[in-house]
Amino acid sequence: MSRKGDHSSVSSRSSRRKRESKSTTDSSLMKEAKAAYALVARDIKHDITSKKQLASESLSFEDFCKILQQLKPTSGDDLMKAFRKIDVNGDGFITHSELTKVLTQKGERMTAEEVTTMIKEADADGDNKLNYKEFCSMLMSTTEKCKEKSLRRMDKRDRRQKHEKRKDGSQASLKKAESTPDLPRVNKTLPAVAQLKATISQPENLKSWMHVSSKGCFYFDESGKITSHQYRLQLSTKTKVWLTARPLNLQQSTATSNKCAVDTTLYVLKQTDDTLKGELVAHTRSKLQQKWCVSCELDAGTYRLIPMTSGCRLKQRKDKPFSRHPLVEKIGDEYKLTKDFRNALVDIFDMVDLDSNGTLSRDEFNMFQVRTSGEGIDDDAWEVVEENFELKKGELTRKGFLDLNEMEANDVEGDTDDLWVTLRCMGFSEDLSLDESCPFIVDVFTETGTARMRSLPLQSGGVALENAICSSVLDAEELQILKKSVDNLELVTYLGEFRTTTVIHNKGNSKTQVKMNCRESENCACSRPVMEYTMAVPGGQSLVAHHMMPRDENKSWMPVFEEAIIS
């Protein structure tokens, strides 16, 4: 395939990878510097001052880091000088006795047993002595082990200090809380979700209604917050509306099966002069099979649709998979995409194809570029796409999308770093499972008039979503609600069939801290990373405390709510 133009802007993910790489390198260097410094000084806040610690004047951690940054990498000449210094008799080999003498008497001294073990690991030919190559191998291995040992020691110390700090803080908080009133404990056993019957049904004549739909996806941003597509809905006349949000079940990838259980609530806000907020007029709170649904009547006008997932089930991964799938393979003089990687790209294509027409418009491809590289696609870059890859009616086909990624792999001679940036940004793990994103489909049916829906760029719900969730709980008297109040603080918990939501409303003028304890809940997943936490609620505001859902939908579940005012 002939290639025209400069496609550097199409491949701008490399710039993001370089920024990530530099940030990772700087972070790694800082952590290793702290570990090395802590071997001598107890803490980075303390200077190294004594001759026993350092054979010179006082040295701060900042000075120490500056010195490290100026040090040059160890060269071959450096290694040869060290080899010759230990090789006392100059026969080209380092014997066990020569190495033992150096390592057991200078620096951070090793035992004779440790030296013996180290030589055995590096002595490839088994002659009980080290040649230059074996010496280099041993030195690199030992350096890495010492680094790992220092890091483990520092991590252990940091964990101990954090534990002591939490312990001291908890004791102080508890002492302070003893003089403040406790809110009454609430616990309620809820039936197994899998045994519940649907409490809503779709309109009988739905096939005759006008229908618009769009895909979307939940992702994590760089700060760990959940973001998603949002939508602008325009209605030409007052009409009955049937709204649903359901998971998009991908066909190709090794995506985990529990993604279908991720909750997806859709909040409908009537747009006002304050476009950032809007007035909540409806939200999906009932479930019909895998669809979250609501039936309502809406006036003519413009609405903002904000999807929300509670975070009870969609969470950031904690551990890396043991295996990393290959993405390319060399066949002849060219690099080809592996079958598993092609399948993952097909799923990405389907996620990005928001209007489900089987091709990517420039706007859809631009959203993909912004997500994976942080930069949009300009006119020159789109012209490259148009001239080099298969299009249909001016939009990029699936084949063209796959060819584009294969071209990028060949341009960098099989280097897959940029391709992994794409996968990670789209929520794929190194075993090509989709575990940090959740695609969905929003469907809007209107009985009369016309409806137009346009997808908006990825963004967090922000203040608008927070206010919508609080309003859906505080103002919904017809729902199953638990209310608790003391002084100026009101806690309201919505007990739904599939999810509970607790909102704290501070009627006073001053900020109040509340300690939340949900540890005794049974068969519950929480939107918070821990089941016991403290949150501050500013005066005159309402905030979402947490959501809870059953871990196993085939079993009953019991959310337990116990709170205490701290200050």
XYZ file of C-alpha atoms in Angstrom:
567
model
C 0.000 0.000 0.000
C 1.419 3.369 -0.964
C 1.641 5.946 1.799
C 1.364 9.665 1.217
C 1.925 12.638 3.420
C 3.301 12.972 6.893
C 1.435 10.681 9.283
C 3.348 11.834 12.364
C 0.254 13.498 13.800
C -1.703 10.279 13.343
C 0.944 8.502 15.402
C 1.041 11.171 18.103
C 0.546 8.530 20.770
C 4.340 8.267 20.816
C 4.586 11.733 22.364
C 2.281 10.642 25.143
C 4.341 7.483 25.633
C 7.522 9.571 25.922
C 5.906 11.794 28.530
C 4.706 8.733 30.417
C 8.161 7.158 30.146
C 9.923 10.282 31.464
C 7.445 10.580 34.333
C 7.872 6.902 35.178
C 11.677 7.194 35.003
C 11.721 10.271 37.258
C 9.383 8.583 39.736
C 11.485 5.409 39.747
C 14.710 7.415 40.251
C 13.194 9.316 43.165
C 12.023 6.103 44.834
C 15.438 4.442 44.401
C 17.154 7.580 45.726
C 14.987 7.520 48.833
C 15.760 3.840 49.365
C 19.533 4.379 48.997
C 19.533 7.460 51.223
C 17.500 5.648 53.898
C 20.245 3.020 54.190
C 22.396 5.714 55.837
C 19.975 8.300 57.221
C 16.789 7.336 59.010
C 14.586 9.642 56.973
C 14.928 11.992 53.971
C 14.129 14.876 56.347
C 17.414 14.214 58.166
C 20.820 15.232 56.753
C 23.792 12.873 56.668
C 26.248 14.606 59.023
C 28.713 12.246 60.677
C 31.915 10.928 59.173
C 30.688 7.469 59.999
C 27.705 8.120 57.759
C 29.622 10.041 55.108
C 33.295 10.860 54.727
C 32.633 14.557 54.074
C 30.475 17.453 55.278
C 26.705 17.400 55.812
C 24.604 16.149 52.867
C 20.848 16.698 52.466
C 18.525 14.450 50.485
C 18.099 17.216 47.882
C 21.878 17.398 47.444
C 22.000 13.622 47.238
C 19.447 13.576 44.395
C 21.359 16.260 42.471
C 24.513 14.160 42.685
C 22.657 11.067 41.427
C 21.264 12.953 38.441
C 24.770 14.077 37.472
C 26.330 10.620 37.709
C 27.159 8.970 34.398
C 26.078 5.378 33.698
C 28.675 2.718 34.441
C 30.842 2.189 31.340
C 32.803 -0.804 30.128
C 36.040 0.929 31.177
C 34.673 1.329 34.693
C 33.878 -2.375 34.880
C 37.306 -3.347 33.540
C 39.062 -1.132 36.122
C 37.045 -2.740 38.909
C 37.820 -6.220 37.538
C 41.574 -5.531 37.408
C 41.563 -4.071 40.918
C 40.049 -7.248 42.375
C 42.145 -9.547 40.130
C 45.252 -9.100 42.285
C 47.539 -11.559 40.457
C 46.440 -10.322 37.022
C 45.669 -13.771 35.570
C 42.369 -12.626 34.037
C 40.191 -14.361 36.630
C 38.735 -13.424 40.003
C 39.007 -16.267 42.509
C 36.728 -17.004 45.413
C 39.331 -15.772 47.917
C 39.947 -12.523 46.023
C 36.253 -11.650 45.881
C 35.652 -12.735 49.486
C 38.418 -10.436 50.708
C 36.811 -7.425 49.001
C 33.156 -8.077 49.816
C 33.548 -9.121 53.453
C 35.867 -6.324 54.536
C 34.676 -3.145 52.736
C 31.446 -1.245 52.250
C 28.212 -2.959 53.289
C 29.894 -6.208 54.259
C 28.626 -9.574 53.107
C 29.077 -12.941 54.746
C 31.313 -15.616 53.242
C 28.212 -17.714 52.546
C 26.604 -14.874 50.579
C 29.780 -14.468 48.510
C 29.842 -18.207 47.751
C 26.206 -18.138 46.658
C 26.844 -15.106 44.444
C 29.809 -16.747 42.701
C 27.856 -19.953 42.061
C 25.052 -17.967 40.405
C 27.493 -16.117 38.109
C 29.999 -18.941 37.434
C 28.595 -20.143 34.118
C 31.421 -22.608 33.285
C 31.687 -24.017 36.826
C 35.422 -23.442 37.336
C 34.854 -21.702 40.698
C 36.286 -18.416 39.436
C 34.954 -15.526 37.384
C 36.121 -14.263 34.016
C 35.325 -10.727 32.915
C 31.980 -11.596 31.346
C 30.857 -13.534 34.417
C 32.046 -10.699 36.662
C 29.937 -8.150 34.729
C 26.914 -10.436 34.928
C 27.408 -10.883 38.663
C 27.838 -7.158 39.242
C 24.671 -6.232 37.365
C 22.682 -8.962 39.146
C 24.016 -7.964 42.557
C 23.275 -4.297 41.933
C 19.682 -5.123 41.013
C 19.266 -7.342 44.082
C 20.684 -4.647 46.376
C 18.301 -2.130 44.836
C 15.336 -4.451 45.353
C 16.425 -5.141 48.935
C 16.671 -1.413 49.683
C 13.265 -0.755 48.125
C 11.675 -3.575 50.135
C 13.245 -2.221 53.305
C 11.966 1.281 52.553
C 8.469 0.041 51.672
C 8.341 -1.964 54.889
C 9.382 1.087 56.899
C 6.839 3.304 55.102
C 4.036 0.804 55.737
C 4.954 0.673 59.411
C 4.978 4.470 59.669
C 1.629 4.762 57.857
C 0.146 2.109 60.130
C 1.356 3.968 63.227
C 0.040 7.239 61.828
C -3.377 5.717 61.061
C -3.434 4.152 64.497
C -2.647 7.465 66.192
C -5.119 9.300 63.988
C -7.872 6.728 64.606
C -7.367 6.928 68.361
C -7.499 10.742 68.245
C -10.629 10.675 66.075
C -12.338 8.149 68.304
C -11.555 10.202 71.416
C -13.020 13.254 69.715
C -16.008 11.301 68.469
C -16.872 10.020 71.941
C -18.238 13.423 72.863
C -20.342 13.742 69.714
C -23.642 11.985 69.037
C -23.785 8.739 67.070
C -26.465 8.343 64.464
C -28.684 5.278 64.828
C -27.346 2.105 63.237
C -29.257 0.856 60.202
C -29.086 -2.553 58.593
C -31.516 -4.245 56.264
C -31.368 -7.578 54.469
C -32.265 -7.302 50.783
C -33.339 -10.223 48.580
C -31.102 -11.807 45.967
C -31.139 -9.714 42.791
C -31.281 -12.801 40.566
C -34.617 -13.787 42.154
C -36.343 -10.451 41.611
C -39.027 -9.978 39.000
C -38.971 -6.958 36.722
C -41.022 -4.036 38.037
C -41.146 -2.251 34.683
C -42.171 -3.211 31.159
C -41.506 -1.488 27.868
C -44.386 0.230 26.012
C -46.411 -2.189 23.887
C -46.244 -0.100 20.707
C -42.528 0.700 21.029
C -41.748 -0.469 17.486
C -43.727 2.462 16.090
C -41.875 5.042 18.196
C -38.979 7.099 16.857
C -35.628 5.663 17.946
C -32.158 7.224 18.316
C -29.182 5.586 19.980
C -25.476 5.972 20.622
C -22.699 3.936 22.129
C -20.517 5.211 24.945
C -17.944 3.957 27.390
C -16.791 4.369 30.974
C -13.036 4.917 31.358
C -10.646 5.943 34.105
C -8.827 9.245 33.705
C -5.250 9.814 34.864
C -6.418 10.716 38.380
C -8.436 7.507 38.731
C -11.865 9.153 38.303
C -14.473 7.563 36.048
C -15.254 9.476 32.863
C -17.711 8.720 30.087
C -19.373 10.052 26.982
C -22.330 12.362 27.578
C -25.116 13.337 25.207
C -27.233 16.295 24.141
C -30.846 15.318 23.389
C -33.207 17.654 21.536
C -36.965 17.020 21.487
C -39.201 18.861 19.037
C -42.382 18.460 21.075
C -43.692 17.200 24.398
C -43.721 13.413 24.269
C -43.623 10.156 26.159
C -40.064 8.823 26.308
C -38.600 5.365 26.941
C -34.920 5.563 27.939
C -32.580 2.593 28.393
C -28.878 2.069 29.060
C -27.348 -1.379 28.588
C -23.851 -2.878 28.413
C -22.254 -3.403 25.005
C -21.251 -7.037 24.821
C -18.124 -7.223 22.677
C -17.589 -10.289 20.523
C -13.861 -10.546 19.855
C -11.826 -9.844 22.986
C -11.126 -11.933 26.060
C -13.103 -9.400 28.077
C -14.178 -10.693 31.459
C -17.781 -11.844 31.669
C -18.667 -9.745 34.736
C -18.697 -6.555 32.658
C -22.376 -7.205 31.904
C -23.064 -6.731 35.633
C -21.592 -3.215 35.748
C -24.428 -0.848 36.651
C -25.270 1.974 34.248
C -27.640 4.717 35.398
C -28.690 7.493 33.020
C -29.554 10.929 34.475
C -31.651 13.314 32.360
C -31.112 17.040 33.025
C -33.231 19.792 31.461
C -30.782 22.386 30.210
C -31.153 25.873 31.648
C -29.116 29.058 31.401
C -26.627 27.352 33.724
C -25.462 24.728 31.232
C -23.051 23.175 33.748
C -25.834 21.965 36.017
C -29.392 21.764 34.743
C -32.488 20.389 36.469
C -32.897 16.645 37.046
C -36.138 15.489 35.429
C -35.672 11.696 35.194
C -33.228 8.847 35.693
C -33.130 5.112 35.015
C -33.807 3.296 38.296
C -35.515 0.078 37.178
C -33.981 -2.900 35.429
C -35.373 -5.055 32.642
C -33.002 -7.950 31.980
C -29.686 -6.168 31.253
C -31.281 -2.777 30.544
C -31.562 0.057 33.057
C -34.817 1.807 32.118
C -37.171 4.703 32.790
C -40.501 5.694 31.249
C -41.335 9.392 31.504
C -42.868 12.379 29.746
C -40.592 15.211 28.662
C -41.326 18.689 27.354
C -39.888 20.010 24.112
C -36.380 21.351 24.599
C -32.751 20.414 25.106
C -31.590 17.831 27.617
C -28.242 16.569 28.806
C -27.886 12.827 29.357
C -25.203 11.848 31.893
C -24.383 8.132 32.231
C -23.088 6.995 35.628
C -21.648 3.782 36.986
C -21.327 3.566 40.753
C -17.773 2.203 40.867
C -18.864 -0.805 42.918
C -17.803 -3.202 40.182
C -15.802 -1.189 37.682
C -12.518 -0.614 39.497
C -8.906 -0.030 38.538
C -6.796 -3.172 38.437
C -4.486 -3.803 41.374
C -2.201 -6.460 39.921
C -0.596 -6.931 36.522
C -1.277 -10.207 34.666
C 1.525 -12.738 34.629
C 1.603 -12.892 30.828
C 1.858 -10.201 28.157
C 0.345 -11.104 24.828
C 2.464 -10.539 21.714
C 1.003 -7.879 19.443
C 3.014 -8.317 16.246
C 4.904 -11.072 14.439
C 7.474 -10.724 11.688
C 6.606 -12.463 8.436
C 9.253 -11.970 5.775
C 10.275 -8.324 5.782
C 7.032 -7.022 7.283
C 5.374 -7.032 10.694
C 1.843 -8.394 10.974
C -0.674 -8.001 13.794
C -1.267 -11.148 15.825
C -4.750 -12.659 15.861
C -5.394 -11.703 19.500
C -4.312 -8.119 18.896
C -6.479 -7.855 15.775
C -9.444 -9.079 17.848
C -8.739 -6.424 20.474
C -8.546 -3.745 17.760
C -11.877 -4.928 16.336
C -13.395 -4.418 19.782
C -11.818 -0.975 20.044
C -13.256 -0.123 16.619
C -16.720 -1.194 17.815
C -16.327 0.877 21.014
C -15.340 3.980 19.044
C -18.049 3.515 16.378
C -20.589 5.446 18.467
C -23.362 5.557 15.848
C -22.996 1.809 15.048
C -22.845 2.365 11.280
C -19.760 0.160 10.824
C -17.346 3.013 10.003
C -15.558 5.779 11.918
C -16.367 9.378 11.115
C -13.721 12.021 11.576
C -15.366 13.066 14.878
C -15.348 9.476 16.148
C -11.734 8.939 15.100
C -10.831 12.265 16.704
C -12.317 11.100 20.033
C -10.196 7.957 19.755
C -7.074 10.036 19.068
C -7.740 12.344 22.028
C -8.277 9.360 24.298
C -5.116 7.498 23.238
C -2.707 10.377 22.574
C -4.175 13.446 24.221
C -4.216 15.246 20.862
C -6.938 15.644 18.252
C -6.529 14.938 14.540
C -5.933 18.013 12.368
C -6.711 18.488 8.664
C -3.291 17.266 7.506
C -3.466 14.105 9.582
C -6.997 13.299 8.404
C -5.840 13.815 4.817
C -3.198 11.140 5.418
C -5.939 8.796 6.606
C -8.059 9.552 3.550
C -5.185 8.973 1.101
C -3.729 5.801 2.602
C -6.527 3.762 4.155
C -9.859 2.311 3.078
C -12.831 4.651 3.493
C -16.545 4.267 2.853
C -18.597 7.395 2.251
C -15.782 9.463 3.713
C -15.462 7.378 6.893
C -12.720 4.959 7.991
C -13.624 1.293 7.619
C -12.664 -1.492 10.000
C -10.085 -2.754 7.497
C -8.633 0.745 7.209
C -8.398 1.005 10.995
C -6.539 -2.316 11.228
C -4.226 -1.340 8.349
C -3.423 1.951 10.077
C -2.279 0.162 13.238
C -0.273 -2.350 11.186
C 1.405 0.533 9.360
C 2.398 2.079 12.688
C 3.921 -1.239 13.777
C 6.010 -1.405 10.598
C 7.065 2.245 10.850
C 8.761 1.513 14.181
C 10.103 -1.894 13.064
C 7.909 -3.946 15.370
C 8.291 -1.800 18.501
C 4.965 -2.231 20.327
C 5.256 0.526 22.956
C 2.865 2.876 21.126
C 0.427 0.018 20.521
C 0.399 -0.775 24.246
C -0.340 2.888 24.961
C -3.423 2.546 22.768
C -4.537 -0.632 24.527
C -4.014 0.717 28.032
C -5.851 3.949 27.236
C -8.810 1.946 25.951
C -8.939 -0.156 29.148
C -7.135 -3.329 28.049
C -4.767 -5.222 30.318
C -1.533 -6.892 29.216
C -3.375 -10.194 28.744
C -5.745 -8.291 26.397
C -8.731 -8.531 28.741
C -10.947 -5.456 28.952
C -10.970 -4.714 32.686
C -10.602 -0.927 33.044
C -13.400 0.296 30.807
C -17.011 -0.634 30.182
C -18.790 0.143 26.884
C -22.551 0.684 26.846
C -25.434 1.673 24.546
C -27.984 4.422 25.225
C -31.378 4.087 23.469
C -34.020 6.835 23.349
C -37.548 6.111 22.067
C -40.075 8.965 21.608
C -43.773 8.439 20.905
C -44.280 11.694 18.979
C -42.192 14.398 17.355
C -38.546 14.109 16.437
C -35.520 13.483 18.613
C -31.887 14.202 17.913
C -29.029 12.964 20.053
C -25.402 14.018 19.759
C -22.494 12.495 21.667
C -20.203 14.830 23.613
C -16.489 14.405 24.398
C -15.370 12.214 27.277
C -15.704 13.971 30.623
C -16.500 13.342 34.272
C -19.976 14.088 35.546
C -18.611 16.717 37.915
C -20.928 18.955 39.907
C -23.870 18.265 37.594
C -23.744 14.505 38.239
C -23.156 14.925 41.997
C -26.197 17.208 42.251
C -28.298 14.879 40.110
C -27.527 11.840 42.284
C -28.259 13.792 45.484
C -31.530 15.119 44.048
C -32.607 11.630 42.936
C -32.235 10.440 46.543
C -33.311 13.472 48.600
C -36.372 14.372 46.494
C -37.709 10.883 45.728
C -40.284 10.319 48.458
C -41.975 7.467 46.619
C -38.838 5.297 46.765
C -37.697 3.072 49.614
C -35.768 5.538 51.739
C -34.049 5.382 55.130
C -33.589 8.733 56.856
C -31.459 9.523 59.881
C -30.774 12.940 61.295
C -29.009 14.616 64.198
C -28.448 18.323 64.734
C -28.012 19.864 61.261
C -26.977 16.647 59.554
C -29.314 14.407 57.562
C -28.349 11.049 56.093
C -30.669 9.626 53.454
C -30.211 6.148 51.975
C -32.040 4.965 48.883
C -32.575 1.209 49.019
C -33.006 0.069 45.436
C -33.434 -3.439 44.162
C -29.948 -3.491 42.659
C -28.051 -0.686 44.399
C -28.148 1.460 47.520
C -27.018 5.084 47.626
C -26.333 7.123 50.753
C -26.371 10.926 50.621
C -25.365 13.289 53.425
C -27.077 16.691 53.597
C -25.543 19.348 55.839
C -28.230 21.893 56.795
C -25.824 23.949 58.883
C -23.403 26.657 57.889
C -20.120 25.016 58.936
C -18.246 22.024 57.558
C -18.896 18.712 59.314
C -16.754 15.576 59.262
C -18.523 12.242 59.380
C -16.985 8.825 59.932
C -18.720 6.127 57.877
C -18.451 2.469 58.849
C -19.861 -0.194 56.517
C -17.556 -3.032 57.588
C -20.348 -5.261 58.849
C -22.169 -5.278 55.515
C -22.659 -8.738 54.062
C -22.203 -9.696 50.395
C -21.697 -6.031 49.447
C -19.345 -4.248 47.053
C -18.772 -0.576 47.821
C -17.950 2.358 45.547
C -15.338 3.454 48.077
C -11.942 1.711 48.099
C -12.421 0.920 51.812
C -15.494 0.122 53.897
C -14.575 2.587 56.648
C -13.717 6.180 55.834
C -14.141 9.802 56.902
C -15.610 12.517 54.690
C -16.129 16.263 55.092
C -19.461 17.844 54.101
C -19.390 21.654 53.643
C -22.182 23.687 55.191
C -25.351 23.942 53.127
C -24.275 21.187 50.705
C -25.220 17.602 49.904
C -22.673 14.949 48.938
C -22.827 11.307 47.896
C -21.284 9.186 50.642
C -21.194 5.834 48.832
C -23.024 3.314 46.692
C -23.312 -0.399 47.459
C -24.253 -3.404 45.314
C -24.339 -7.166 45.922
C -21.127 -9.041 45.114
C -23.071 -12.188 44.284
C -26.489 -11.498 42.759
C -27.628 -15.044 43.545
C -27.459 -14.378 47.303
C -29.226 -11.984 49.640
C -27.226 -8.945 50.721
C -27.228 -6.701 53.755
C -25.875 -3.155 53.622
C -24.992 -1.905 57.101
C -24.709 1.824 57.742
C -23.171 3.163 60.907
C -22.011 6.768 61.165
C -20.508 9.051 63.790
C -20.007 12.804 63.672
C -16.338 13.647 64.187
C -16.498 17.430 64.131
